[in-house]
Coordinates of C-alpha atoms in Angstrom, one line a residue:
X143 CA 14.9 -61.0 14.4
X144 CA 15.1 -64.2 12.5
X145 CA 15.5 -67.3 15.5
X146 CA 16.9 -70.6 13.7
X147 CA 19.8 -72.5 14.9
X148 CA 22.9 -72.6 12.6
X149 CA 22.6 -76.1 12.1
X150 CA 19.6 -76.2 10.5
X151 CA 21.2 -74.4 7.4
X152 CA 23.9 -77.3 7.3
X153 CA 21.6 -79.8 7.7
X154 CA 19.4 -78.3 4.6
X155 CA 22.8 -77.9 2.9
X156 CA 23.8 -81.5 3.0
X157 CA 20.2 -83.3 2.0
X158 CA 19.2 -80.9 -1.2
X159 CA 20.0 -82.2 -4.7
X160 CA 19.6 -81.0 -7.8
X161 CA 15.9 -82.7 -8.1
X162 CA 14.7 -81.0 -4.9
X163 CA 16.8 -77.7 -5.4
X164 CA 13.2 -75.9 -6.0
X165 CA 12.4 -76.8 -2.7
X166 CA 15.8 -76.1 -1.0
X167 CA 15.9 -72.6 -2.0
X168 CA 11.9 -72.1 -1.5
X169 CA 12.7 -72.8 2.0
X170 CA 15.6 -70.9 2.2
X171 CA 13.1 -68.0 1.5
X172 CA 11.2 -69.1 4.2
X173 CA 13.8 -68.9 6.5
X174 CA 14.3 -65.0 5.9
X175 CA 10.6 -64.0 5.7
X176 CA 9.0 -62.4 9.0
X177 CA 5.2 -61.6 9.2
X178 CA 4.1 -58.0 10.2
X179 CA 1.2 -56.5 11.2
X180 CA -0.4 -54.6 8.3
X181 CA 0.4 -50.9 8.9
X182 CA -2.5 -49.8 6.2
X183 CA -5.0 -50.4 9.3
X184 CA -5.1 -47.5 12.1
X185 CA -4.8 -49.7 15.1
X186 CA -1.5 -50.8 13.8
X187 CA -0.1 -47.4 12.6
X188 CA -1.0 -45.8 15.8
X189 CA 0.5 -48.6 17.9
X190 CA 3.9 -48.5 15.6
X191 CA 3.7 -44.8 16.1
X192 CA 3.2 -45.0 20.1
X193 CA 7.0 -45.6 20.3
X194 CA 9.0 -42.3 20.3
X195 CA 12.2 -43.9 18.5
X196 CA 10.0 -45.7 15.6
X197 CA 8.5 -42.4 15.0
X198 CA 11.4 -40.2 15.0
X199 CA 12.8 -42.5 12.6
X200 CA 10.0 -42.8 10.3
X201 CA 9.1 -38.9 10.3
X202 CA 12.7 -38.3 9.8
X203 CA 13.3 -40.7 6.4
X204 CA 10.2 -38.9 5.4
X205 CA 11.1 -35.1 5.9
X206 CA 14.6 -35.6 5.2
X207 CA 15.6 -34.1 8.6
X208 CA 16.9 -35.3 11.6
X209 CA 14.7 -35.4 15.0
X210 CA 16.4 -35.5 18.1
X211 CA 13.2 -35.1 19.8
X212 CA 9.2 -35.6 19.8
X213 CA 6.1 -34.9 21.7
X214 CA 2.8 -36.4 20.1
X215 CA -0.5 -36.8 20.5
X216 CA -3.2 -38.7 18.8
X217 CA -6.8 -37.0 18.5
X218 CA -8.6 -39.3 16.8
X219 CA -11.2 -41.8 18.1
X220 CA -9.8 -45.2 18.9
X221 CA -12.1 -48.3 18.5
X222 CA -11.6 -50.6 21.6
X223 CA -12.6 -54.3 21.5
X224 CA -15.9 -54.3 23.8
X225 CA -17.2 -50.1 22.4
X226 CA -20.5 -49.8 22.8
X227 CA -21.7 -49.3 19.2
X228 CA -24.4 -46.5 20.5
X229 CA -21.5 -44.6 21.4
X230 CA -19.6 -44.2 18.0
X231 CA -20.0 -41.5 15.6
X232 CA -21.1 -43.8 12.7
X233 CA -19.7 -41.1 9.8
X234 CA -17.1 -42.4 7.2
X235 CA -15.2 -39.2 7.6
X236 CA -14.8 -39.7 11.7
X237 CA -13.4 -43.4 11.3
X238 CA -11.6 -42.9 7.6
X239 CA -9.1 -40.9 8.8
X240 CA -6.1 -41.1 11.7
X241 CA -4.8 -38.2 12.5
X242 CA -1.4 -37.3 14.8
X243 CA 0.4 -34.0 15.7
X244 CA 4.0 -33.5 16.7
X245 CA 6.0 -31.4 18.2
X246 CA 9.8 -32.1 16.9
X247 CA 12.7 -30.4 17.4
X248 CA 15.0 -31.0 14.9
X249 CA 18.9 -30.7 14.1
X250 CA 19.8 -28.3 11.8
X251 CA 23.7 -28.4 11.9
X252 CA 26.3 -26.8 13.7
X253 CA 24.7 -27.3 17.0
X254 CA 21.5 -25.2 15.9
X255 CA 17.7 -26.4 16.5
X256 CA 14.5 -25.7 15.4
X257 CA 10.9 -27.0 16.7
X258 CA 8.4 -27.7 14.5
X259 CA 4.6 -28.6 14.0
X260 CA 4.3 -32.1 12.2
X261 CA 0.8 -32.9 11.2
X262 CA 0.3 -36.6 10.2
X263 CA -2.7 -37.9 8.5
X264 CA -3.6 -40.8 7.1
X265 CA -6.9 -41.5 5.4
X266 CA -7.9 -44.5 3.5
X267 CA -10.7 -42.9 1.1
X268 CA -10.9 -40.1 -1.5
X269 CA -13.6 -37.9 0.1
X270 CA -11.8 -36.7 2.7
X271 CA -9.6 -33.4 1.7
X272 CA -11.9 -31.0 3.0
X273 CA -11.2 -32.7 6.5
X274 CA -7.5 -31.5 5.5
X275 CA -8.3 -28.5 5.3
X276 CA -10.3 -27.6 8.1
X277 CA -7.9 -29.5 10.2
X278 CA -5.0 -27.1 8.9
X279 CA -6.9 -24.3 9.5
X280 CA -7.1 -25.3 13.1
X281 CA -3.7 -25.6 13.3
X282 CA -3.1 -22.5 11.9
X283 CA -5.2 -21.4 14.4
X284 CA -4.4 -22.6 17.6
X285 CA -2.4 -20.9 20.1
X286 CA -0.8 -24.0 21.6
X287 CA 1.4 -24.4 18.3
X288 CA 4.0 -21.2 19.2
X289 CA 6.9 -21.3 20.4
X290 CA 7.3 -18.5 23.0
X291 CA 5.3 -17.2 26.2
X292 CA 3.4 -15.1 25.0
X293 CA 2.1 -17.1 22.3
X294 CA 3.1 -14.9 19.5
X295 CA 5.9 -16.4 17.7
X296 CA 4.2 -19.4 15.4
X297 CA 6.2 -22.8 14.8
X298 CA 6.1 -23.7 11.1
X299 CA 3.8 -26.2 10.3
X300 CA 4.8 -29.9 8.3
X301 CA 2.0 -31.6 6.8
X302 CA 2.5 -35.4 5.7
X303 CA -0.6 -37.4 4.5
X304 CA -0.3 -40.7 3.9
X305 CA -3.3 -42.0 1.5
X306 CA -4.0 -45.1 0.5
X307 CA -5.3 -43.8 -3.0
X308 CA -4.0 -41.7 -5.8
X309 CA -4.5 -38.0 -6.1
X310 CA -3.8 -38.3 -10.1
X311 CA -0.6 -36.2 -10.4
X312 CA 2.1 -38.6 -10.7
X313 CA 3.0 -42.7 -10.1
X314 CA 5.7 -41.4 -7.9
X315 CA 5.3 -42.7 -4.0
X316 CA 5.9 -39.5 -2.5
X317 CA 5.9 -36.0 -3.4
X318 CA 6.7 -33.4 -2.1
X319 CA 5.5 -29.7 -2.1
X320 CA 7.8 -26.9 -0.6
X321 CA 7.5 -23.1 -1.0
X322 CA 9.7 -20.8 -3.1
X323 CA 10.6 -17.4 -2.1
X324 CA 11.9 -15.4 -4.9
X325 CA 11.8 -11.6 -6.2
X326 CA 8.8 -11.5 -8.5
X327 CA 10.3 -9.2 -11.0
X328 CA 13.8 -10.8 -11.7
X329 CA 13.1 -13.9 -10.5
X330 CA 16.1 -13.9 -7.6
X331 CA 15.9 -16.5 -5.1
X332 CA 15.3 -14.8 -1.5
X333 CA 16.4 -16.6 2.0
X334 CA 13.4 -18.4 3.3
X335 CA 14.5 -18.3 6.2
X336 CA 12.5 -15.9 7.8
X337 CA 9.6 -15.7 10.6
X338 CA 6.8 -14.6 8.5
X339 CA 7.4 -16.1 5.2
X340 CA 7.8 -19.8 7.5
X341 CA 4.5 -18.8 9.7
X342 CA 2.7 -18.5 6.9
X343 CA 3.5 -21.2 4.5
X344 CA 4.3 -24.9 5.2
X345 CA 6.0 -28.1 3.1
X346 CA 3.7 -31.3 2.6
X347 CA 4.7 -34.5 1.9
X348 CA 2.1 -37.0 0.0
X349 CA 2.7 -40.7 0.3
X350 CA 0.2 -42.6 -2.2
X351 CA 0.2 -46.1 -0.7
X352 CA -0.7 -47.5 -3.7
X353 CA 2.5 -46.5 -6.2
X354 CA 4.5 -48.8 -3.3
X355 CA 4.4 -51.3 -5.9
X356 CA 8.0 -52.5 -6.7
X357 CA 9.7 -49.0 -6.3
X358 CA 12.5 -49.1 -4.3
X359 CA 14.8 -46.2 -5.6
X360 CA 16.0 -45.1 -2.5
X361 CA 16.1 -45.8 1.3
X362 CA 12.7 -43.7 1.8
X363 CA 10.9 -46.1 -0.7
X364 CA 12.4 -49.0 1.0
X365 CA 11.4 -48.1 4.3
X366 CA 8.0 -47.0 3.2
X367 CA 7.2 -50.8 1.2
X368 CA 5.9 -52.0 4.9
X369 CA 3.0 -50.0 3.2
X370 CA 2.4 -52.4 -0.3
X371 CA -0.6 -54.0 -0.3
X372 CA 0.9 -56.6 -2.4
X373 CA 2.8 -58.5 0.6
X374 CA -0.9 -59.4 2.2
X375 CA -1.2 -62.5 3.4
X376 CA -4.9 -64.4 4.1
X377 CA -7.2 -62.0 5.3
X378 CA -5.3 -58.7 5.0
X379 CA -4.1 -58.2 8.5
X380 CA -0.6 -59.3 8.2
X381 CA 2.4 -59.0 5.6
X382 CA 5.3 -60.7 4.7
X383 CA 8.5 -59.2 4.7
X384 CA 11.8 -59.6 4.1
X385 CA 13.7 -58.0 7.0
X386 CA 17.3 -58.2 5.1
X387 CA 15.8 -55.8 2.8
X388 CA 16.1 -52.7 5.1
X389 CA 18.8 -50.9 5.9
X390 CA 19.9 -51.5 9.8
X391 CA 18.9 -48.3 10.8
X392 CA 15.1 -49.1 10.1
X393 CA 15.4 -52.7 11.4
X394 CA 13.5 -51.6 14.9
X395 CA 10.6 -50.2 12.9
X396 CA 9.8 -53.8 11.0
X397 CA 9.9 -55.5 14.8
X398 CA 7.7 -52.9 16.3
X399 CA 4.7 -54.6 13.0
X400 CA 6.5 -57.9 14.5
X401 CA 5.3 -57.4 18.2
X402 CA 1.9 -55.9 16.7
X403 CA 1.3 -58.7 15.0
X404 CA 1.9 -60.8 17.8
X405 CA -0.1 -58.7 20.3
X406 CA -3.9 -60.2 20.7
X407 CA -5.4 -56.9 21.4
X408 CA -4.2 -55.1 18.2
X409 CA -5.6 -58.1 16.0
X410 CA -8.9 -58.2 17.9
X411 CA -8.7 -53.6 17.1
X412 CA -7.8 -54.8 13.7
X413 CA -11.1 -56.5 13.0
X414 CA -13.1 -54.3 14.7
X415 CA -11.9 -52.0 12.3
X416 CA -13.2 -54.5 9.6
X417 CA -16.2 -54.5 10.9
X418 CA -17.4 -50.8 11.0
X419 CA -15.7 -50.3 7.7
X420 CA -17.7 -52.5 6.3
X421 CA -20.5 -51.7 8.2
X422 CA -20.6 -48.1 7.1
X423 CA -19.7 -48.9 3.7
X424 CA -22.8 -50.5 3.6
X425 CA -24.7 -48.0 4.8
X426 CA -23.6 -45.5 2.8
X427 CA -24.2 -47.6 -0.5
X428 CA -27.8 -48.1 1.3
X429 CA -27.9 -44.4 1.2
X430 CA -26.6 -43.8 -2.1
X431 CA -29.1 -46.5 -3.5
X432 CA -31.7 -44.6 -2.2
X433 CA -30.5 -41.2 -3.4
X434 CA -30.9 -43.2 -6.8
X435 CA -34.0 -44.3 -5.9
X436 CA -35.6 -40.6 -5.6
X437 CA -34.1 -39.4 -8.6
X438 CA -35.6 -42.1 -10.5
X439 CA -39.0 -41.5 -9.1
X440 CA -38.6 -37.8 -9.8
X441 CA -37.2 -38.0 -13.4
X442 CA -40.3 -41.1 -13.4
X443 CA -42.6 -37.8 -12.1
X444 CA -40.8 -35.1 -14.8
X445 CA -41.7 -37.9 -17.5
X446 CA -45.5 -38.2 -15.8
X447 CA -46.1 -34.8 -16.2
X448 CA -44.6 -34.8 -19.0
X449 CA -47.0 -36.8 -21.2
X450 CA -49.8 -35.4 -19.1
X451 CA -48.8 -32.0 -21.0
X452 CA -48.4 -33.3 -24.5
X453 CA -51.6 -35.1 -23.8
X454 CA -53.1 -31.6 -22.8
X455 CA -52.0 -29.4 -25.2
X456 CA -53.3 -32.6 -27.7
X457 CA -56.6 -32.2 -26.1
X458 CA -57.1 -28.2 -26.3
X459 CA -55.7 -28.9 -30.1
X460 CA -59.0 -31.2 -31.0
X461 CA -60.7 -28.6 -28.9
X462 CA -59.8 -26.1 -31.0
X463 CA -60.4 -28.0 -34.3
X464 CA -64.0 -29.1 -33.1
X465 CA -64.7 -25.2 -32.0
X466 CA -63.3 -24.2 -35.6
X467 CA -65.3 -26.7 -37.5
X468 CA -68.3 -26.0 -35.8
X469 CA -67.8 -22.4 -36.6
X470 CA -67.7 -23.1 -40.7
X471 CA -70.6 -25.2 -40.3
X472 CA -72.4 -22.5 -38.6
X473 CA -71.4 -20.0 -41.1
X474 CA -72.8 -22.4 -44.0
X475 CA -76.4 -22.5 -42.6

């Protein structure tokens, strides 16, 4: 929360005039702006996801559905200030993505529950939707995401990804994809409610980070601007934000980027991140420089041999021609 004594909004009251109003209401502003860690980076996501209520509120606004309660894990490596470089599987696809799974019942009226599979990822480059996939099919897959003893009855799955690019549908922020079930031949809507038709099929949500920009149509959009790139401030760790702009009930998620941004260990994870980002990013333009490199000397080669054709067929050519005069002037002896 905002921490300013009331008097200090008197005092400012009664010394503005007109001349300095500019700089009255510019510090106003000022007054009502807090600074956030920046959620874009893992370290801070994971740490504003590490507290149940936060995430129950944030996968909630998201799937539209209210959790009463969750049970996550995260899988993904976690870079520690002090990791022995040796140690860390230096592939873009192993530190490019974050990854969570939950386990959330949820409310579905009249008393009635339902536990499902969440599957959160969040991945900051393009290349990275075959790890999607194989991660789904793992979830598919595993045994542990059922919801009876004998491990028979699967839990239907929800998959958000959060990517901070565009897929090159639509400029919407989110979309959402969700199964129909319907009589093929008339075209009747069926109940989807049903074990095999929900084990088998699940609903996705996409956030693209980057059509944030200035869209606030609705509470989700609102909520989900802690995510616009265009509040950075100075090196892109932190954001400023407007608190008064969310709705109460998403107030506790802006102060958990508040005590991130505050916490020394998170802004020390926060460069590290930097770092190895960068560091692999170079490396893997290294790469790609030398890819180009050997298909330049092989096209180089292709050319080579080439002209050494032309230039033999040219030779067997004058070959020919000295063979064939040499012939006539036999013949004319």
């Amino acid at each position: 929360m905002l921490n300013f004594r009331p008097y200090t909004f008197f005092y400012l009251l009664l010394t503005f005039n007109s001349t300095k109003t500019p700089i009255f209401v510019s510090v106003i502003i000022q007054l009502f702006i807090m600074i956030i860690a920046n959620p874009i980076y893992d370290t801070v996501f994971k740490y504003m996801m590490s507290d149940s209520r936060v995430a129950k509120s944030f996968l909630s606004a998201i799937i539209g559905e209210q959790i009463v309660d969750l049970a996550f894990t995260t899988t993904e490596y976690v870079l520690k200030p002090g990791t022995d470089r040796s140690l860390v599987d230096r592939t873009l696809e192993q530190i490019t993505v974050c990854r969570f799974d939950f386990a959330a019942k949820i409310e579905t009226g009249q008393g009635d529950f339902k536990t499902v599979i969440i599957e959160l990822q969040k991945a900051k480059f393009a290349t990275d939707i075959m790890r999607f996939r194989r991660y789904l099919g793992t979830m598919y897959q595993s045994a542990e995401n059922t919801s009876d003893s004998k491990r028979v009855k699967a839990r239907q799955i929800y998959c958000i990804y959060l990517l901070n690019y565009e897929i090159g549908l639509s400029d919407s922020p989110v979309i959402k994809v969700d199964y129909t079930v319907s009589d093929l031949t008339t075209g009747k809507p069926l109940n989807a409610r049903n074990e095999f038709i929900s084990s088998l099929n699940h609903k996705s949500w996409i956030i693209q980070v980057r059509q944030l920009k200035e869209k606030r149509r609705n509470e989700l959009e609102n909520l989900l601007s802690i995510f616009d790139q265009d509040s950075i401030v100075d090196d892109g760790h932190i954001l400023k934000v407007d608190e008064d702009q969310f709705p109460d009930v998403y107030r506790h998620i802006i102060r958990k980027l508040r005590e991130a941004y505050e916490s020394r260990k998170v802004r020390e994870e926060m460069q590290m991140e930097d770092d190895y980002i960068n560091e692999l990013l170079m490396k893997d333009a290294l790469i790609a420089e030398q890819a180009q490199t050997i298909v330049d000397k092989d096209q180089k080669i292709d050319e080579d041999q080439k002209v050494l054709a032309e230039q033999k067929q040219a030779l067997a050519d004058k070959d020919r021609e000295i063979a064939e005069l040499k012939q006539r002037l036999a013949l004319g002896k």
